[in-house]
Amino acid sequence: MDQPEDPGSSTGLRLAVARELLLAALEELSQEQLKRFRHKLRDVGPDQRSIPWGRLERADAVDLAEQLAQFYGPEPALEVARKTLKRADARDVAAQLKEQRLRRLGLGSAALLSVSEYKKKYREHVLQLHARVKERNARSVKITKRFTKLLIAPESAAPEEEALGPAEEPEPGRARRSDTHTFNRLFRGDEDGRRPLTVVLQGPAGIGKTMAAKKILYDWAAGKLYQGQVDFAFFMPCGELLERPGTRSLADLILDQCPDRGAPVPQMLAQPQRLLFILDGADELPALEGPEAAPCTDPFEAASGARVLGGLLSKALLPTALLLVTTRAAAPGRLQGRLCSPQCAEVRGFSDKDKKKYFYKFFQDERRAERAYRFVKENETLFALCFVPFVCWIVCTVLRQQLELGRDLSRTSKTTTSVYLLFIASVLSSAPVADGPRVQGDLRNLCLLAREGVLGRRAQFAEKQLEQLELRGSKVQTLFLSKKELPGVLETEVTYQFIDQSFQEFLAALSYLLEDEGVPRTAAGGVGTLLRGDSQPHSHLVLTTRFLFGLLSAERMRDIERHFGCVVSERVKQEALRWVQGQGQGCPGVAPEVTEETKGLEDTEEPDEEEEGEEPNYPLELLYCLYETQEDAFVRQALCRLPELALQGVRFCRMDVAVLSYCVRCCPAGQALRLISCRLVAAQEKKKKSLGKRLQASLGGSSSSRGTTKQLPASLLHPLFQTMTDPLCGLTSLTLSHCKVPDAVCRDLSEALRAAPALTELGLLHNRLSEAGLRMLSEGLAWPQCRVQTVRVQLPSSQQGLQYLVGMLRQSPALTTLDLSGCQLPAPMVTYLCAVLQHQGCGLQTLRLTSVELSEQSLQELQAVKTAKPDLVIAHPVLDGHPESPKELVSTF
């Protein structure tokens, strides 16, 4: 705002008038009055910035008029001068200034309004501006009619400490529906009364984060949210602001959202604790380097959009202001270093009830809505995908066109990719046959535009870019692009953007399959450019890469050829396959082995939110790409080159488990799976034991748990364990390391151990297991059809549950190796172990006790077993005759 104005502009003319009026008023003052005016101007009140005294001390009337106009802007300067004149006992001059201002600038001047009066005007402006939202087909509807409540769950919903046993199993979701009450809770203080200043709403693409943010803004303006806390709320679309050329201050960005250019911005900024900034799409903010790395700290400093937004995020700019940040689920880890003590909440999309409500709102005809909803409800896969609002909109749009034709969607709606592809084919099918070639050419160009935008991190496109690709006015522009008008310096700037960011990413992926084999590569590069650019986890190309793999299945490639009349080259598919197999060379999916050096991590907790976010899980993202293909042979071929599937620090949700389960079902023979420091219970499903249940568990002992485990609901990992029993599953090794393993997981894994055809090795390393959990696992290992040959167990402390594992040795038909290295084995447990080892039903061939402390009596008992069963190998340094550290390996108890 301190930048010089163009004299020919409207603001420049108002500034000239303000200087003239100020000078005329100040020249009416005597020298004594002028001196008093300067001194009073140093302190213009608690809600206003002051001109530095160095500029005022020797200023005459001309200098003062110029300083006021430049520092505050035209109308605010006149208001400041009028109030200061009254305080300097020049009331007659103040009255004359007010009269002249009314005559020259008019009654409509915003300077006539105080901040409290302007709040009302601004709220009315926001209500009018956001009362209607544009549908993705450009139809405008009321936001109150279209908005359907989403599920929003705070990450703190999971307790910090969870007891093991049957009482901790899932309860209905802790997520709340996104109504006014839930929105109000976002900035609620904690137990100590501390209110978060930054709230992050995270969720996958198309889940409804932007719509929720706009609804929050609308509800605030309607007086339903943050009353008594927020005076002004501003919606900042990060993507648009980053693409604006030139520099602008935060004050300029605020002024752009006000109903007029005379808003009292300095007065607003004087109370930052009363401001709410909604930063939509913060994951688009680039990492700043060099001179741009320093965030902006002055709200009146003209800087790049990245510096201004970065300053807000890091609290370097207006540290006491409230921030509501929306970001994709993959991005919070990358943003953690820039956010200041954020409170995170997850947007989980529609519940089943909300899906039905959305269908009725979309069709607005009860009979048609019921038919469409029933059709989708019967297709379990398609119904599940509709938790994402954008996918729900696509499905409704397709049904509106195809339902009457009786076409079956179930065969083509297995993944998000197939739903998006079906949507494009459906809306383009309305074009006349004669226009087919032109529409197909336009679609290619549109996909190319999307690709260039994705690779260049650009979502806004100028009219000139559309003209270069001959897209302006085309059918595809009308269907898939929305027009947006941005305020420019001299005139309104018209830009275009795709109907949804995820849709742009889908079309970018589609562009690689629509390329003609003989046509020279475009400036955007071939598929290798995309895959090489996505070498870093959770980059801005992640979703595009997923879509690409989804389009590479044989069925999708046939759909593309049928719908768009082009032959898809196998070259792209082979490049993608080589890329996946190349990941095995660098072994990004191999996590560090748990060794004796890590044994000290016995009480390792699951990573907290910030620590976990620092290391995005690249192996899981790779599995998502493979899952999207839904082509078993391709996935099996891709996994052949990966040494193992190792996931570390994953907080599993149901979709993660579905993806992992599919890939495990397709894994080739000899594949290993390791889950390290993973959360095996969905965050919204965890709960603490009630006091009564804790008492029951402590009093009832194992007999109580034996009776209650039968009622355990299916665990989060139940689909994975079911997959392991598939005849085609080649998984031979499963390891759970440093995890909290609930009883329900133990029960479901036990069931899988009884039928898994290929599983021969099980590792349970430094996990938290209840006694009941160990009992159930032991029952599975003892089952006649169990094929597990090697079991490795490392428990963080001495547990009575080991008795079940040892007792299992008398019955296990296939088990040949038991590794208890690192376990604590009291003397009575060793005595029991020796008795079992000599049982005629025990077929164990190798017992490993490396680093296990044993008493002299225990060593003698084990030596006696070795003498009685010379073929049994008992690996322990003392028994082997070369103890590495006798003091550690021989106990005196």
Coordinates of N, CA and C in Angstrom, one line a residue, residues 190-342:
D190 N -7.6 -26.1 24.6 CA -7.4 -27.4 25.2 C -7.7 -27.4 26.7
E191 N -7.2 -28.5 27.4 CA -7.5 -28.6 28.8 C -6.9 -27.4 29.6
D192 N -5.8 -26.9 29.1 CA -5.1 -25.8 29.8 C -5.6 -24.4 29.3
G193 N -6.6 -24.4 28.5 CA -7.2 -23.2 28.0 C -6.4 -22.6 26.8
R194 N -5.4 -23.3 26.3 CA -4.7 -22.7 25.2 C -5.4 -23.0 23.9
R195 N -5.6 -21.9 23.1 CA -6.4 -22.0 21.9 C -5.4 -22.1 20.7
P196 N -5.6 -23.1 19.8 CA -4.7 -23.2 18.7 C -4.8 -22.0 17.8
L197 N -3.7 -21.5 17.2 CA -3.8 -20.3 16.3 C -3.8 -20.8 14.9
T198 N -3.4 -22.1 14.7 CA -3.3 -22.7 13.3 C -4.1 -24.0 13.3
V199 N -5.1 -24.2 12.5 CA -5.8 -25.4 12.3 C -5.6 -25.9 10.9
V200 N -5.2 -27.1 10.7 CA -5.0 -27.7 9.4 C -6.1 -28.7 9.0
L201 N -6.8 -28.5 8.0 CA -7.8 -29.4 7.4 C -7.1 -30.2 6.3
Q202 N -6.9 -31.5 6.5 CA -6.2 -32.3 5.5 C -7.1 -33.4 5.0
G203 N -6.8 -33.8 3.7 CA -7.7 -34.8 3.1 C -7.2 -35.0 1.7
P204 N -7.6 -36.1 1.0 CA -7.2 -36.4 -0.3 C -7.9 -35.4 -1.3
A205 N -7.5 -35.5 -2.6 CA -8.0 -34.6 -3.6 C -9.5 -34.9 -3.8
G206 N -10.3 -33.8 -4.0 CA -11.7 -33.9 -4.3 C -12.5 -34.2 -3.1
I207 N -12.0 -34.2 -1.8 CA -12.7 -34.7 -0.7 C -13.7 -33.6 -0.1
G208 N -13.5 -32.3 -0.6 CA -14.4 -31.3 -0.2 C -13.7 -30.2 0.7
K209 N -12.4 -30.2 0.8 CA -11.8 -29.2 1.7 C -12.1 -27.8 1.3
T210 N -12.0 -27.4 0.0 CA -12.3 -26.1 -0.4 C -13.7 -25.7 -0.1
M211 N -14.7 -26.6 -0.4 CA -16.1 -26.3 -0.1 C -16.3 -26.1 1.4
A212 N -15.7 -26.9 2.2 CA -15.8 -26.8 3.6 C -15.2 -25.4 4.1
A213 N -14.1 -25.0 3.5 CA -13.5 -23.8 3.9 C -14.4 -22.6 3.5
K214 N -15.0 -22.7 2.3 CA -15.9 -21.6 1.9 C -17.2 -21.6 2.8
K215 N -17.6 -22.7 3.2 CA -18.8 -22.8 4.1 C -18.5 -22.2 5.4
I216 N -17.2 -22.4 5.9 CA -16.8 -21.8 7.2 C -16.8 -20.2 7.0
L217 N -16.3 -19.7 5.9 CA -16.3 -18.3 5.7 C -17.8 -17.8 5.6
Y218 N -18.6 -18.5 4.9 CA -20.0 -18.1 4.8 C -20.7 -18.1 6.1
D219 N -20.5 -19.2 6.9 CA -21.2 -19.2 8.2 C -20.7 -18.2 9.2
W220 N -19.4 -17.8 9.0 CA -18.9 -16.7 9.8 C -19.6 -15.4 9.5
A221 N -19.7 -15.1 8.2 CA -20.4 -13.9 7.8 C -21.8 -13.9 8.2
A222 N -22.5 -15.1 8.3 CA -23.9 -15.2 8.7 C -24.0 -15.1 10.2
G223 N -22.9 -14.9 10.9 CA -23.0 -14.8 12.4 C -23.1 -16.1 13.1
K224 N -22.8 -17.2 12.5 CA -22.9 -18.5 13.1 C -21.6 -19.0 13.7
L225 N -20.4 -18.5 13.3 CA -19.1 -19.0 13.7 C -18.3 -17.9 14.3
Y226 N -17.5 -18.3 15.4 CA -16.4 -17.5 15.9 C -16.9 -16.1 16.3
Q227 N -18.1 -16.0 16.8 CA -18.6 -14.7 17.3 C -17.9 -14.3 18.5
G228 N -17.5 -13.0 18.6 CA -16.7 -12.5 19.7 C -15.3 -12.8 19.5
Q229 N -14.9 -13.6 18.5 CA -13.4 -13.9 18.3 C -12.9 -13.3 17.1
V230 N -13.7 -13.3 16.0 CA -13.1 -12.9 14.7 C -14.0 -11.7 14.1
D231 N -13.2 -10.6 13.8 CA -13.9 -9.5 13.2 C -13.9 -9.5 11.7
F232 N -12.9 -10.1 11.1 CA -12.7 -10.1 9.7 C -12.1 -11.5 9.3
A233 N -12.7 -12.1 8.3 CA -12.2 -13.4 7.8 C -11.9 -13.3 6.3
F234 N -10.8 -13.8 5.8 CA -10.4 -13.6 4.4 C -10.0 -15.0 3.8
F235 N -10.5 -15.2 2.6 CA -10.3 -16.5 1.9 C -9.1 -16.3 0.9
M236 N -8.0 -17.0 1.1 CA -6.8 -16.9 0.3 C -6.6 -18.2 -0.5
P237 N -7.0 -18.2 -1.8 CA -6.7 -19.4 -2.6 C -5.2 -19.4 -3.0
C238 N -4.4 -20.2 -2.4 CA -3.0 -20.2 -2.6 C -2.5 -20.3 -4.0
G239 N -3.2 -21.3 -4.7 CA -2.8 -21.5 -6.1 C -2.9 -20.3 -7.0
E240 N -4.0 -19.5 -6.8 CA -4.3 -18.3 -7.6 C -3.3 -17.2 -7.2
L241 N -3.0 -17.1 -5.9 CA -2.2 -16.0 -5.5 C -0.7 -16.2 -5.9
L242 N -0.3 -17.5 -6.0 CA 1.1 -17.8 -6.4 C 1.3 -17.5 -7.8
E243 N 0.2 -17.6 -8.6 CA 0.4 -17.4 -10.1 C 0.2 -16.0 -10.5
R244 N -0.2 -15.1 -9.6 CA -0.3 -13.7 -10.0 C 1.1 -13.1 -10.2
P245 N 1.3 -12.3 -11.2 CA 2.6 -11.7 -11.5 C 2.8 -10.6 -10.5
G246 N 4.1 -10.2 -10.4 CA 4.4 -9.0 -9.6 C 4.4 -9.3 -8.1
T247 N 4.5 -8.2 -7.3 CA 4.5 -8.3 -5.9 C 3.3 -7.5 -5.3
R248 N 2.8 -8.0 -4.2 CA 1.7 -7.4 -3.5 C 1.9 -7.6 -2.0
S249 N 1.4 -6.7 -1.2 CA 1.5 -6.8 0.3 C 0.3 -7.6 0.8
L250 N 0.3 -8.0 2.0 CA -0.8 -8.7 2.6 C -2.0 -7.7 2.7
A251 N -1.7 -6.4 2.9 CA -2.7 -5.4 3.0 C -3.4 -5.2 1.6
D252 N -2.6 -5.4 0.5 CA -3.2 -5.3 -0.8 C -4.2 -6.5 -1.0
L253 N -3.7 -7.7 -0.6 CA -4.6 -8.9 -0.7 C -5.9 -8.8 0.1
I254 N -5.8 -8.2 1.2 CA -7.0 -7.9 2.0 C -7.9 -6.9 1.3
L255 N -7.3 -5.9 0.8 CA -8.1 -4.9 0.1 C -8.8 -5.4 -1.1
D256 N -8.2 -6.4 -1.8 CA -8.8 -7.0 -3.0 C -10.1 -7.7 -2.6
Q257 N -10.3 -8.2 -1.3 CA -11.5 -8.9 -0.9 C -12.5 -8.0 -0.3
C258 N -12.2 -6.7 -0.2 CA -13.2 -5.8 0.4 C -14.1 -5.3 -0.6
P259 N -15.3 -4.8 -0.3 CA -16.3 -4.3 -1.2 C -15.8 -3.0 -1.9
D260 N -14.9 -2.3 -1.3 CA -14.4 -1.0 -2.0 C -13.0 -0.8 -1.6
R261 N -12.3 0.1 -2.3 CA -10.9 0.3 -2.1 C -10.6 1.2 -0.9
G262 N -11.6 1.7 -0.2 CA -11.4 2.6 0.9 C -11.5 1.9 2.3
A263 N -11.4 0.5 2.3 CA -11.5 -0.2 3.5 C -10.5 0.2 4.5
P264 N -10.8 0.2 5.8 CA -9.8 0.6 6.8 C -8.8 -0.5 7.2
V265 N -8.0 -0.8 6.2 CA -7.1 -2.0 6.3 C -6.1 -1.8 7.4
P266 N -5.5 -0.6 7.6 CA -4.6 -0.4 8.7 C -5.2 -0.7 10.1
Q267 N -6.5 -0.2 10.2 CA -7.2 -0.4 11.5 C -7.5 -1.9 11.7
M268 N -7.8 -2.6 10.6 CA -8.0 -4.1 10.7 C -6.7 -4.8 11.1
L269 N -5.6 -4.4 10.5 CA -4.3 -5.1 10.8 C -3.8 -4.7 12.2
A270 N -4.3 -3.6 12.8 CA -3.9 -3.2 14.1 C -4.3 -4.2 15.2
Q271 N -5.3 -5.0 14.9 CA -5.8 -6.0 15.8 C -5.7 -7.4 15.2
P272 N -4.5 -7.9 14.9 CA -4.4 -9.2 14.2 C -5.1 -10.4 14.9
Q273 N -5.2 -10.3 16.2 CA -5.8 -11.4 16.9 C -7.3 -11.5 16.6
R274 N -7.9 -10.6 15.9 CA -9.3 -10.6 15.6 C -9.5 -11.0 14.1
L275 N -8.4 -11.4 13.5 CA -8.5 -11.8 12.0 C -8.3 -13.3 11.8
L276 N -9.0 -13.8 10.8 CA -8.9 -15.2 10.4 C -8.6 -15.3 8.9
F277 N -7.5 -15.9 8.6 CA -7.1 -16.1 7.3 C -7.3 -17.6 6.9
I278 N -8.0 -17.8 5.8 CA -8.2 -19.2 5.3 C -7.3 -19.4 4.1
L279 N -6.3 -20.2 4.3 CA -5.3 -20.5 3.2 C -5.7 -21.8 2.6
D280 N -6.3 -21.7 1.4 CA -6.8 -22.9 0.7 C -5.7 -23.5 -0.2
G281 N -5.4 -24.7 0.0 CA -4.4 -25.4 -0.9 C -3.0 -25.0 -0.6
A282 N -2.6 -25.0 0.7 CA -1.3 -24.6 1.1 C -0.2 -25.5 0.7
D283 N -0.6 -26.8 0.3 CA 0.4 -27.7 -0.2 C 1.0 -27.3 -1.5
E284 N 0.4 -26.3 -2.2 CA 1.0 -25.7 -3.4 C 2.1 -24.8 -3.2
L285 N 2.3 -24.3 -1.9 CA 3.4 -23.4 -1.7 C 4.8 -24.1 -1.9
P286 N 5.6 -23.4 -2.7 CA 6.9 -24.1 -3.0 C 7.9 -23.8 -1.9
A287 N 8.9 -24.6 -1.8 CA 10.0 -24.4 -0.9 C 10.8 -23.2 -1.4
L288 N 11.0 -22.2 -0.6 CA 11.7 -21.0 -1.0 C 13.2 -21.1 -0.8
E289 N 14.0 -20.5 -1.7 CA 15.4 -20.6 -1.6 C 16.0 -19.2 -1.9
G290 N 17.2 -19.0 -1.5 CA 17.9 -17.7 -1.7 C 17.2 -16.5 -1.0
P291 N 17.2 -15.4 -1.7 CA 16.6 -14.2 -1.1 C 15.1 -14.4 -0.8
E292 N 14.4 -15.3 -1.5 CA 13.0 -15.5 -1.3 C 12.7 -16.4 0.0
A293 N 13.8 -16.9 0.5 CA 13.6 -17.9 1.6 C 13.1 -17.2 2.9
A294 N 13.4 -15.9 3.1 CA 13.0 -15.2 4.3 C 11.5 -14.9 4.2
P295 N 10.7 -15.3 5.1 CA 9.2 -15.0 5.0 C 9.0 -13.5 5.2
C296 N 7.9 -13.1 4.7 CA 7.5 -11.7 4.8 C 7.1 -11.4 6.3
T297 N 7.5 -10.3 6.9 CA 7.1 -10.0 8.3 C 6.3 -8.7 8.4
D298 N 6.2 -7.9 7.4 CA 5.5 -6.6 7.4 C 4.3 -6.7 6.5
P299 N 3.1 -6.5 7.1 CA 1.8 -6.7 6.2 C 1.7 -5.6 5.1
F300 N 2.6 -4.6 5.2 CA 2.5 -3.5 4.2 C 3.7 -3.6 3.2
E301 N 4.5 -4.7 3.3 CA 5.6 -4.9 2.4 C 5.2 -5.6 1.2
A302 N 5.5 -5.0 0.0 CA 5.1 -5.7 -1.3 C 6.1 -6.8 -1.5
A303 N 5.6 -8.0 -1.6 CA 6.5 -9.2 -1.8 C 5.8 -10.2 -2.7
S304 N 6.5 -11.3 -3.0 CA 5.9 -12.3 -3.8 C 4.8 -13.0 -3.0
G305 N 3.9 -13.7 -3.8 CA 2.8 -14.4 -3.1 C 3.3 -15.5 -2.2
A306 N 4.4 -16.1 -2.6 CA 5.0 -17.2 -1.8 C 5.5 -16.7 -0.5
R307 N 6.2 -15.5 -0.5 CA 6.7 -15.0 0.7 C 5.6 -14.5 1.7
V308 N 4.6 -13.9 1.1 CA 3.5 -13.4 2.0 C 2.8 -14.6 2.6
L309 N 2.4 -15.5 1.8 CA 1.7 -16.7 2.3 C 2.6 -17.5 3.3
G310 N 3.9 -17.6 2.9 CA 4.8 -18.3 3.8 C 5.0 -17.6 5.1
G311 N 4.9 -16.3 5.1 CA 5.0 -15.5 6.4 C 3.8 -15.8 7.3
L312 N 2.6 -15.9 6.7 CA 1.4 -16.2 7.4 C 1.5 -17.6 8.0
L313 N 1.9 -18.6 7.2 CA 2.0 -20.0 7.6 C 3.0 -20.1 8.8
S314 N 4.1 -19.5 8.7 CA 5.1 -19.6 9.8 C 4.9 -18.7 11.0
K315 N 3.9 -17.9 10.9 CA 3.6 -16.9 12.0 C 4.6 -15.8 12.1
A316 N 5.5 -15.7 11.1 CA 6.4 -14.5 11.0 C 5.6 -13.3 10.7
L317 N 4.5 -13.4 10.1 CA 3.6 -12.3 9.7 C 2.3 -12.4 10.5
L318 N 2.0 -11.4 11.3 CA 0.8 -11.4 12.1 C 0.7 -12.7 13.0
P319 N 1.6 -12.9 13.9 CA 1.7 -14.1 14.7 C 0.5 -14.5 15.5
T320 N -0.3 -13.5 15.9 CA -1.5 -13.7 16.7 C -2.8 -14.0 15.9
A321 N -2.7 -13.9 14.6 CA -3.9 -14.1 13.8 C -4.2 -15.6 13.7
L322 N -5.5 -15.9 13.5 CA -6.0 -17.2 13.3 C -5.8 -17.7 11.9
L323 N -5.3 -19.0 11.7 CA -5.1 -19.5 10.4 C -5.9 -20.8 10.3
L324 N -6.6 -21.0 9.2 CA -7.3 -22.2 8.8 C -6.6 -22.6 7.5
V325 N -5.9 -23.7 7.5 CA -5.1 -24.2 6.3 C -5.7 -25.5 5.8
T326 N -6.0 -25.5 4.5 CA -6.4 -26.8 3.8 C -5.2 -27.3 3.0
T327 N -5.1 -28.6 3.0 CA -4.0 -29.2 2.3 C -4.3 -30.7 2.0
R328 N -3.7 -31.2 1.0 CA -3.9 -32.6 0.7 C -3.2 -33.5 1.8
A329 N -3.8 -34.7 2.0 CA -3.3 -35.5 3.1 C -1.8 -35.8 3.0
A330 N -1.3 -35.8 1.8 CA 0.2 -36.1 1.6 C 1.1 -35.0 2.0
A331 N 0.5 -33.8 2.2 CA 1.4 -32.6 2.3 C 1.7 -32.2 3.8
P332 N 0.9 -32.5 4.8 CA 1.2 -32.0 6.1 C 2.6 -32.2 6.6
G333 N 3.2 -33.4 6.3 CA 4.6 -33.7 6.7 C 5.5 -32.7 6.1
R334 N 5.3 -32.3 4.8 CA 6.2 -31.3 4.1 C 6.0 -29.9 4.7
L335 N 4.8 -29.6 5.2 CA 4.5 -28.3 5.7 C 4.9 -28.2 7.2
Q336 N 5.1 -29.3 7.9 CA 5.3 -29.2 9.3 C 6.4 -28.2 9.7
G337 N 7.5 -28.2 9.0 CA 8.5 -27.3 9.3 C 8.2 -25.8 9.2
R338 N 7.1 -25.5 8.5 CA 6.7 -24.1 8.2 C 5.5 -23.7 9.1
L339 N 4.8 -24.7 9.7 CA 3.7 -24.4 10.6 C 4.1 -24.2 12.0
C340 N 3.4 -23.4 12.7 CA 3.7 -23.1 14.1 C 2.6 -23.7 15.0
S341 N 3.0 -24.8 15.7 CA 2.1 -25.6 16.6 C 0.7 -25.8 16.0
P342 N 0.6 -26.4 14.9 CA -0.7 -26.6 14.3 C -1.6 -27.7 15.0

